[in-house]
Amino acid sequence: MTGTASDTRGSLPVGCCVSTRGASPAVPPSQAIATGLAPDGGLYVPTTLPTVDPATFDPRGSLADTACTLLTPFFAGDVLADGLPAICAEAFTFGAPLRPLPAHPDSWMLELFHGPTAAFKDFGARFLAACLARLPRADARPLTILVATSGDTGAAVGAAFHGRPGVEVAILYPDGRVSPRQAHQLGCFGDNVRALRVDGRFDDCQHLVKAALNDTALQAAVPMSSANSISLGRLLPQMSYYAHAALGWWRAHGTTLNFIVPTGNLGNAMACLWARGMGLPIGTVRLACNANATLAEYFAGADYRPRPALRTLANAMDVGAPSNFERLRWTFPDESALRRALSAETVDDAAIRATLEQHGRMHGEVFCPHTATAMCVLDRLRAQGDQAPWAVVATAHAAKFASVVEPLIGHPVAVPEALADMLARPSHADPLAASEGALREWLLGTRAAVGLH
Ligand SMILES: *Cc1c(COP(=O)(O)O)cnc(C)c1O
């Protein structure tokens, strides 16, 4: 099923995108971004990964500048090409600092939580929103962005599209399976952003979104697109912070930087691997997973076996069937090369708790539970005598998960200002049964209710 698109590889110009399933026509990146899922049900991937020379990046450039240099070849010849500098400037308004962990030699934290919703999803969501705002649409009706979230994506997408004309957002999240602060955040937007609390798991939410997007009759009535990590418009910008951190490291030390990435749907890690594939000075990449062991088992040599998600403390990674696995297989058509390119480990809830508690009480370090999975993987490496420089990727701010973190570290976590503002607003979510019919009715009903039919 996957990898069949390799026939077309190399025969198309840089700046084209194809589906991982190989049965959709090649499209320019702006169209891949506007469509979300490819018509054959696959995920869009760039035909070829362009290569870049690290020396072409401006050493004094901001993250937005790095993003622009990095992404320019992907958009060569596209309608968005001229707007790319403005898109990057609009999306990357906050940094992704690489900070040392003073208690641990050669250990760093790549902080991706300085955006409006305090998780790395802000980068992708803001870039996607900035792209879509610049794409002309033939259809005068508003575009409904459907987004399934295990906690953080929904808020990032809500924040990125809130108040934008011509766009409606429907956020689907698994009821009771996100942190209380995440739930509040998801429902706090109002206006053009609505939250649906689905009686089911994240995988159910994701399934509902895919089914709605593939429903041609529904698409005709309600023009829809997605903003999940299946959207290329979220994946591409995520390469930027890896590039920026690795370039800074390489200029200072002349070596590559290794990353441990907390992983659920594999969007963040995929971006890291693509950046490495483009020639950026990135060394080893390790995936830190929670008790959802699909990837860890695969990289330990088993067959790929997707399964329903288990609930864990790192809930934004509660994924049993990582949607970007298809992109990973496409990127590495040779399975043995894939197994060599990556490794994955599981970190169960007991280990997450122990990591948060130990680092909090011994070193005064505070992480979110997702970041703790990566920190735990680093602790295991150090215990085995590994002395390489590692960057632990911090995917969210601990304050989003105060109910988990605070009892373990024994003191309150300061709340970033943007998050505090959201928590002060009222919050509402509509209940939804986990059925395609229920979502269909809700979408048609919302249209009718607000007179958009
Ligand atoms: C989404 C998320 C992850 C997992 O990222 P993927 O791209 O789905 O692998 C990890 N940590 C946090 C805090 C997240 O929100």
Coordinates of C-alpha atoms and ligand atoms in Angstrom, one line a residue:
M1 CA 0.0 0.0 0.0
T2 CA 2.7 2.5 1.0
G3 CA 5.8 3.2 -1.0
T4 CA 4.1 2.7 -4.4
A5 CA 4.6 6.4 -5.2
S6 CA 8.3 5.7 -5.5
D7 CA 7.7 5.2 -9.3
T8 CA 7.1 8.9 -9.6
R9 CA 10.0 9.9 -7.5
G10 CA 12.7 11.8 -9.2
S11 CA 10.7 12.4 -12.4
L12 CA 8.8 15.4 -11.0
P13 CA 10.3 18.8 -10.3
V14 CA 11.1 20.0 -6.8
G15 CA 8.1 21.9 -5.6
C16 CA 5.6 19.1 -6.4
C17 CA 3.7 16.9 -3.9
V18 CA 2.4 13.4 -4.3
S19 CA 0.4 11.1 -2.2
T20 CA 2.0 8.3 -0.1
R21 CA -0.4 5.9 -1.8
G22 CA 0.6 6.9 -5.2
A23 CA -2.8 7.1 -6.8
S24 CA -3.4 10.9 -6.7
P25 CA -2.0 13.3 -9.3
A26 CA 1.0 15.4 -8.3
V27 CA 0.0 18.9 -7.0
P28 CA 1.8 22.0 -6.1
P29 CA 2.4 22.4 -2.3
S30 CA -0.3 25.1 -1.9
Q31 CA -2.9 22.7 -3.2
A32 CA -1.6 19.9 -0.9
I33 CA -1.8 22.3 2.0
A34 CA -5.3 23.4 1.0
T35 CA -6.6 19.9 0.5
G36 CA -5.2 18.2 3.6
L37 CA -5.7 14.5 2.8
A38 CA -4.9 13.4 -0.8
P39 CA -7.9 12.1 -2.8
D40 CA -6.7 8.5 -2.6
G41 CA -6.7 8.7 1.2
G42 CA -2.9 9.0 1.4
L43 CA -0.8 11.8 2.9
Y44 CA 0.9 14.4 0.8
V45 CA 4.7 14.3 0.7
P46 CA 7.2 16.4 -1.3
T47 CA 8.3 14.5 -4.4
T48 CA 11.9 15.0 -3.5
L49 CA 13.5 16.3 -0.3
P50 CA 15.5 19.3 -1.5
T51 CA 19.0 19.5 -0.1
V52 CA 20.4 22.6 1.5
D53 CA 24.0 23.6 2.4
P54 CA 24.1 24.7 6.1
A55 CA 26.4 27.5 5.1
T56 CA 23.6 29.3 3.2
F57 CA 21.7 30.1 6.4
D58 CA 22.2 33.5 7.9
P59 CA 24.1 33.0 11.2
R60 CA 22.4 36.0 12.6
G61 CA 19.0 35.1 11.3
S62 CA 15.9 34.6 13.4
L63 CA 13.9 31.4 13.5
A64 CA 11.6 33.0 10.9
D65 CA 14.6 33.6 8.7
T66 CA 15.8 30.0 9.1
A67 CA 12.3 28.8 8.3
C68 CA 12.1 30.9 5.1
T69 CA 15.5 29.7 3.8
L70 CA 14.6 26.1 4.6
L71 CA 11.2 26.2 3.1
T72 CA 11.9 28.2 0.0
P73 CA 12.8 25.2 -2.2
F74 CA 9.6 23.4 -1.3
F75 CA 7.6 26.3 -2.6
A76 CA 9.6 26.9 -5.8
G77 CA 7.1 27.9 -8.6
D78 CA 4.1 27.8 -6.2
V79 CA 1.6 30.6 -5.8
L80 CA 2.7 30.9 -2.2
A81 CA 6.4 31.4 -3.1
D82 CA 6.4 35.2 -3.1
G83 CA 4.4 35.3 0.2
L84 CA 6.7 32.9 2.0
P85 CA 8.8 35.5 3.9
A86 CA 5.6 37.1 5.2
I87 CA 4.1 33.7 6.0
C88 CA 7.1 32.8 8.1
A89 CA 7.2 36.2 9.8
E90 CA 3.6 35.8 10.7
A91 CA 3.9 32.2 11.9
F92 CA 7.2 32.4 13.8
T93 CA 6.6 35.2 16.2
F94 CA 8.1 33.4 19.1
G95 CA 11.3 31.5 19.5
A96 CA 12.4 27.9 20.1
P97 CA 15.4 28.3 22.5
L98 CA 17.9 25.6 23.1
R99 CA 18.7 25.8 26.8
P100 CA 21.3 23.8 28.8
L101 CA 20.1 21.6 31.6
P102 CA 22.7 22.7 34.1
A103 CA 22.5 19.5 36.3
H104 CA 23.3 17.3 33.3
P105 CA 26.4 17.7 31.2
D106 CA 25.9 17.9 27.4
S107 CA 22.2 17.9 27.8
W108 CA 19.9 20.5 26.4
M109 CA 16.2 21.3 26.1
L110 CA 14.7 22.5 22.9
E111 CA 11.8 24.5 24.2
L112 CA 8.9 24.5 21.8
F113 CA 6.2 25.8 24.2
H114 CA 6.5 29.6 23.9
G115 CA 3.6 30.1 21.5
P116 CA 0.0 31.2 22.4
T117 CA -1.2 27.8 23.5
A118 CA 2.0 26.6 25.1
A119 CA 2.7 23.5 22.9
F120 CA 4.7 22.9 19.8
K121 CA 1.5 22.6 17.7
D122 CA 1.4 26.4 17.6
F123 CA 4.2 26.5 15.0
G124 CA 2.4 24.2 12.5
A125 CA -1.0 25.6 13.1
R126 CA 0.1 29.2 12.7
F127 CA 2.0 28.4 9.5
L128 CA -1.0 26.6 8.1
A129 CA -3.3 29.4 8.9
A130 CA -1.0 32.0 7.3
C131 CA -0.8 29.9 4.1
L132 CA -4.5 29.3 3.9
A133 CA -5.2 33.0 4.4
R134 CA -3.2 33.7 1.3
L135 CA -4.8 31.1 -1.0
P136 CA -7.6 32.2 -3.2
R137 CA -10.7 29.9 -3.0
A138 CA -13.1 29.5 -5.9
D139 CA -15.9 28.7 -3.4
A140 CA -17.4 31.7 -1.7
R141 CA -18.7 29.7 1.2
P142 CA -16.6 29.4 4.4
L143 CA -14.1 26.6 4.7
T144 CA -14.6 24.3 7.6
I145 CA -11.4 23.1 9.2
L146 CA -11.9 19.8 10.9
V147 CA -9.3 18.9 13.5
A148 CA -9.1 15.8 15.7
T149 CA -7.0 16.4 18.8
S150 CA -5.5 14.4 21.6
G151 CA -5.2 17.6 23.5
D152 CA -2.9 20.3 22.1
T153 CA -3.5 20.4 18.3
G154 CA -7.1 21.6 18.7
A155 CA -6.1 24.6 20.8
A156 CA -3.3 25.6 18.5
V157 CA -5.5 25.4 15.5
G158 CA -8.3 27.2 17.3
A159 CA -5.9 30.0 18.3
A160 CA -4.4 30.2 14.8
F161 CA -7.7 30.5 13.0
H162 CA -9.8 32.4 15.7
G163 CA -11.4 35.5 14.1
R164 CA -10.0 34.8 10.6
P165 CA -12.7 35.6 8.0
G166 CA -14.0 32.8 5.8
V167 CA -13.0 30.0 8.1
E168 CA -14.9 27.9 10.6
V169 CA -13.1 25.5 12.9
A170 CA -14.5 22.3 14.4
I171 CA -12.3 20.7 17.1
L172 CA -13.0 17.1 18.0
Y173 CA -11.5 15.8 21.2
P174 CA -12.0 12.6 23.2
D175 CA -14.2 13.6 26.2
G176 CA -12.5 13.0 29.5
R177 CA -9.2 12.1 28.0
V178 CA -7.5 15.5 27.8
S179 CA -6.2 17.4 30.8
P180 CA -8.7 19.8 32.5
R181 CA -6.7 22.8 31.3
Q182 CA -6.5 21.4 27.8
A183 CA -10.3 20.9 27.8
H184 CA -10.9 24.5 29.0
Q185 CA -8.6 25.8 26.3
L186 CA -10.3 23.8 23.5
G187 CA -13.7 25.3 24.4
C188 CA -12.6 28.9 25.1
F189 CA -12.5 30.4 21.7
G190 CA -16.2 30.8 20.5
D191 CA -17.0 32.8 17.4
N192 CA -15.8 30.8 14.4
V193 CA -14.1 28.1 16.5
R194 CA -16.3 25.3 18.0
A195 CA -15.3 22.4 20.2
L196 CA -16.9 18.9 20.1
R197 CA -16.3 16.5 23.0
V198 CA -16.5 13.1 21.4
D199 CA -17.7 10.0 23.3
G200 CA -14.7 8.0 22.3
R201 CA -10.9 7.9 21.9
F202 CA -8.6 10.1 19.9
D203 CA -8.4 7.4 17.2
D204 CA -12.2 7.7 16.9
C205 CA -11.9 11.5 16.5
Q206 CA -9.3 11.0 13.8
H207 CA -11.4 8.4 12.1
L208 CA -14.4 10.8 12.1
V209 CA -12.4 13.6 10.5
K210 CA -11.0 11.3 7.8
A211 CA -14.5 9.9 7.0
A212 CA -16.0 13.4 6.8
L213 CA -13.2 14.6 4.5
N214 CA -13.7 11.6 2.2
D215 CA -17.5 12.0 2.1
T216 CA -18.0 13.7 -1.3
A217 CA -21.7 14.5 -0.7
L218 CA -20.8 16.1 2.6
Q219 CA -17.9 18.0 1.0
A220 CA -20.3 19.4 -1.5
A221 CA -22.6 20.7 1.2
V222 CA -19.9 21.8 3.6
P223 CA -16.5 22.6 2.1
M224 CA -13.9 21.1 4.5
S225 CA -10.3 20.7 5.0
S226 CA -8.2 19.3 7.8
A227 CA -5.6 20.7 10.1
N228 CA -4.3 17.5 11.6
S229 CA -0.7 16.6 11.5
I230 CA -1.7 14.8 8.3
S231 CA -1.6 18.3 6.8
L232 CA 1.6 19.1 5.0
G233 CA 1.2 22.7 6.0
R234 CA 1.9 21.7 9.6
L235 CA 4.7 19.3 9.0
L236 CA 6.9 21.5 6.8
P237 CA 7.3 24.4 9.3
Q238 CA 8.1 22.0 12.1
M239 CA 11.4 21.3 10.4
S240 CA 12.4 24.9 11.1
Y241 CA 13.2 24.6 14.8
Y242 CA 15.3 21.5 14.3
A243 CA 17.2 23.3 11.6
H244 CA 17.6 26.4 13.7
A245 CA 18.8 24.6 16.8
A246 CA 21.1 22.2 14.9
L247 CA 22.6 25.0 12.9
G248 CA 23.4 27.0 16.0
W249 CA 25.0 24.0 17.5
W250 CA 27.0 23.2 14.4
R251 CA 28.3 26.7 14.2
A252 CA 29.4 26.7 17.8
H253 CA 30.7 23.1 18.0
G254 CA 31.3 21.9 14.4
T255 CA 29.3 18.7 15.2
T256 CA 25.8 17.4 14.8
L257 CA 23.1 17.6 17.5
N258 CA 21.1 14.6 18.5
F259 CA 17.4 14.8 19.4
I260 CA 15.0 12.8 21.6
V261 CA 11.5 13.5 20.4
P262 CA 8.3 12.8 22.4
T263 CA 6.2 11.0 19.8
G264 CA 2.5 10.2 19.2
N265 CA 1.4 10.7 15.6
L266 CA 5.0 11.1 14.5
G267 CA 4.5 14.6 13.0
N268 CA 7.2 16.2 15.1
A269 CA 9.7 13.4 14.6
M270 CA 9.0 13.2 10.9
A271 CA 9.9 16.9 10.5
C272 CA 13.1 16.2 12.3
L273 CA 14.0 13.4 10.0
W274 CA 13.1 15.4 6.9
A275 CA 15.3 18.2 8.2
R276 CA 18.1 15.7 8.6
G277 CA 17.4 14.3 5.1
M278 CA 17.8 17.8 3.7
G279 CA 21.4 17.9 4.9
L280 CA 21.0 19.8 8.2
P281 CA 23.5 18.9 10.9
I282 CA 21.2 16.6 12.9
G283 CA 22.7 13.4 14.3
T284 CA 20.8 10.5 16.0
V285 CA 17.0 10.8 16.4
R286 CA 15.3 8.7 19.1
L287 CA 11.6 8.5 19.6
A288 CA 10.2 8.6 23.2
C289 CA 6.8 7.1 23.3
N290 CA 4.4 6.5 26.2
A291 CA 2.9 3.1 27.0
N292 CA 1.4 3.1 23.5
A293 CA 4.1 0.7 22.2
T294 CA 3.3 0.4 18.4
L295 CA 6.5 2.2 17.3
A296 CA 8.7 0.8 20.0
E297 CA 7.7 -2.7 19.0
Y298 CA 8.2 -2.0 15.4
F299 CA 11.7 -0.6 15.9
A300 CA 12.5 -3.5 18.1
G301 CA 12.0 -5.7 15.0
A302 CA 8.3 -6.7 15.2
D303 CA 5.8 -6.1 12.4
Y304 CA 3.9 -2.8 12.3
R305 CA 0.8 -3.5 14.4
P306 CA -1.5 -0.5 14.8
R307 CA -4.0 -0.8 17.7
P308 CA -6.4 1.2 19.8
A309 CA -4.8 3.9 22.0
L310 CA -4.2 3.4 25.7
R311 CA -4.7 6.3 28.1
T312 CA -1.6 7.7 29.7
L313 CA -0.3 10.7 31.6
A314 CA 1.2 12.0 28.3
N315 CA -2.2 12.2 26.7
A316 CA -1.3 14.1 23.6
M317 CA 0.8 11.0 22.7
D318 CA -2.1 8.5 23.3
V319 CA -1.9 7.2 19.7
G320 CA -2.0 3.5 18.8
A321 CA -1.9 4.0 15.0
P322 CA 0.4 6.9 14.3
S323 CA -0.9 8.7 11.2
N324 CA 2.4 9.8 9.9
F325 CA 3.7 6.2 9.8
E326 CA 2.7 6.2 6.2
R327 CA 5.0 9.2 5.5
L328 CA 7.8 7.5 7.4
R329 CA 7.5 4.4 5.2
W330 CA 7.3 6.5 2.1
T331 CA 10.4 8.4 3.2
F332 CA 12.3 5.2 3.8
P333 CA 11.0 2.7 1.2
D334 CA 13.6 0.2 2.3
E335 CA 12.4 -1.1 5.6
S336 CA 15.8 -2.1 6.9
A337 CA 17.1 1.4 6.2
L338 CA 14.1 2.7 8.2
R339 CA 14.9 0.5 11.1
R340 CA 18.4 1.7 11.1
A341 CA 17.4 5.4 10.8
L342 CA 15.5 5.5 14.0
S343 CA 14.8 3.9 17.3
A344 CA 11.9 4.2 19.7
E345 CA 11.3 3.4 23.4
T346 CA 8.3 3.3 25.6
V347 CA 8.1 5.1 28.9
D348 CA 5.1 4.0 31.0
D349 CA 3.2 6.1 33.4
A350 CA 5.3 4.9 36.4
A351 CA 8.5 6.1 34.6
I352 CA 6.9 9.4 33.7
R353 CA 5.9 10.0 37.3
A354 CA 9.4 9.0 38.6
T355 CA 11.1 11.2 36.0
L356 CA 8.9 14.3 36.9
E357 CA 9.4 13.7 40.6
Q358 CA 13.1 13.0 40.5
H359 CA 14.0 15.9 38.3
G360 CA 11.6 18.3 40.1
R361 CA 12.8 17.5 43.6
M362 CA 16.5 16.9 42.9
H363 CA 17.2 19.6 40.3
G364 CA 14.3 22.0 40.4
E365 CA 13.5 21.1 36.8
V366 CA 9.9 21.1 35.7
F367 CA 8.6 19.4 32.5
C368 CA 5.3 18.4 31.0
P369 CA 4.5 14.6 31.1
H370 CA 5.3 14.4 27.3
T371 CA 8.7 16.0 27.7
A372 CA 9.3 13.7 30.7
T373 CA 9.2 10.7 28.3
A374 CA 12.1 12.1 26.4
M375 CA 13.9 13.1 29.6
C376 CA 13.5 9.5 30.8
V377 CA 15.0 8.2 27.6
L378 CA 18.0 10.5 28.1
D379 CA 18.3 9.3 31.7
R380 CA 18.4 5.7 30.5
L381 CA 21.1 6.6 27.9
R382 CA 23.2 8.3 30.5
A383 CA 22.9 5.4 32.9
Q384 CA 24.3 3.2 30.1
G385 CA 27.3 5.6 29.8
D386 CA 26.3 7.6 26.7
Q387 CA 28.1 10.9 26.7
A388 CA 26.9 12.4 23.4
P389 CA 25.3 15.8 23.3
W390 CA 21.5 15.4 23.3
A391 CA 18.6 17.8 23.0
V392 CA 15.4 16.7 24.7
V393 CA 12.5 18.2 22.8
A394 CA 10.1 19.9 25.2
T395 CA 6.8 19.8 23.4
A396 CA 4.5 21.6 25.9
H397 CA 4.7 23.8 29.0
A398 CA 4.2 22.0 32.3
A399 CA 1.4 24.4 33.3
K400 CA -0.9 22.8 30.8
F401 CA -0.6 19.6 32.9
A402 CA -0.6 21.1 36.3
S403 CA -2.9 18.4 37.7
V404 CA -0.3 15.7 36.9
V405 CA 2.9 17.7 37.5
E406 CA 2.3 19.7 40.7
P407 CA 1.6 16.8 43.1
L408 CA 4.8 15.1 41.9
I409 CA 7.1 18.1 42.1
G410 CA 5.5 19.5 45.3
H411 CA 4.9 23.1 44.2
P412 CA 2.7 25.1 41.8
V413 CA 3.9 25.6 38.2
A414 CA 3.8 29.3 37.1
V415 CA 1.2 29.7 34.3
P416 CA 2.4 31.5 31.1
E417 CA 0.4 34.7 30.4
A418 CA -1.2 33.5 27.2
L419 CA -2.5 30.4 28.9
A420 CA -3.7 32.3 31.9
D421 CA -5.8 34.5 29.6
M422 CA -7.4 31.5 27.9
L423 CA -8.2 29.9 31.3
A424 CA -9.9 33.1 32.4
R425 CA -12.4 32.9 29.5
P426 CA -15.6 30.9 29.6
S427 CA -15.5 27.5 27.8
H428 CA -18.0 25.4 26.0
A429 CA -18.0 22.1 24.0
D430 CA -20.9 20.3 22.3
P431 CA -21.2 16.6 23.0
L432 CA -20.9 14.2 20.0
A433 CA -21.4 10.5 19.6
A434 CA -18.5 8.8 18.0
S435 CA -20.3 8.1 14.7
E436 CA -19.9 9.4 11.2
G437 CA -23.6 10.2 11.1
A438 CA -23.5 12.3 14.2
L439 CA -20.7 14.5 12.9
R440 CA -22.4 14.8 9.5
E441 CA -25.6 16.0 11.2
W442 CA -23.7 18.4 13.4
L443 CA -21.9 19.9 10.4
L444 CA -25.0 20.3 8.4
G445 CA -27.0 21.5 11.4
T446 CA -24.4 24.1 12.3
R447 CA -24.5 25.4 8.8
A448 CA -28.3 25.6 8.8
A449 CA -28.3 27.2 12.3
V450 CA -26.0 30.0 11.3
G451 CA -27.6 30.5 7.9
L452 CA -24.6 29.5 5.9
H453 CA -26.4 26.9 3.7
Ligands
LIG1 C1 1.1 16.4 19.8 C2 2.0 16.3 21.0 C3 3.0 15.3 21.0 C4 3.2 14.3 19.9 O1 3.6 14.9 18.7 P1 3.4 14.1 17.3 O2 3.7 15.0 16.3 O3 1.9 13.7 17.3 O4 4.2 12.9 17.4 C5 3.9 15.3 22.0 N1 3.8 16.2 23.1 C6 2.9 17.1 23.1 C7 2.8 18.1 24.2 C8 1.9 17.2 22.1 O5 1.0 18.2 22.1

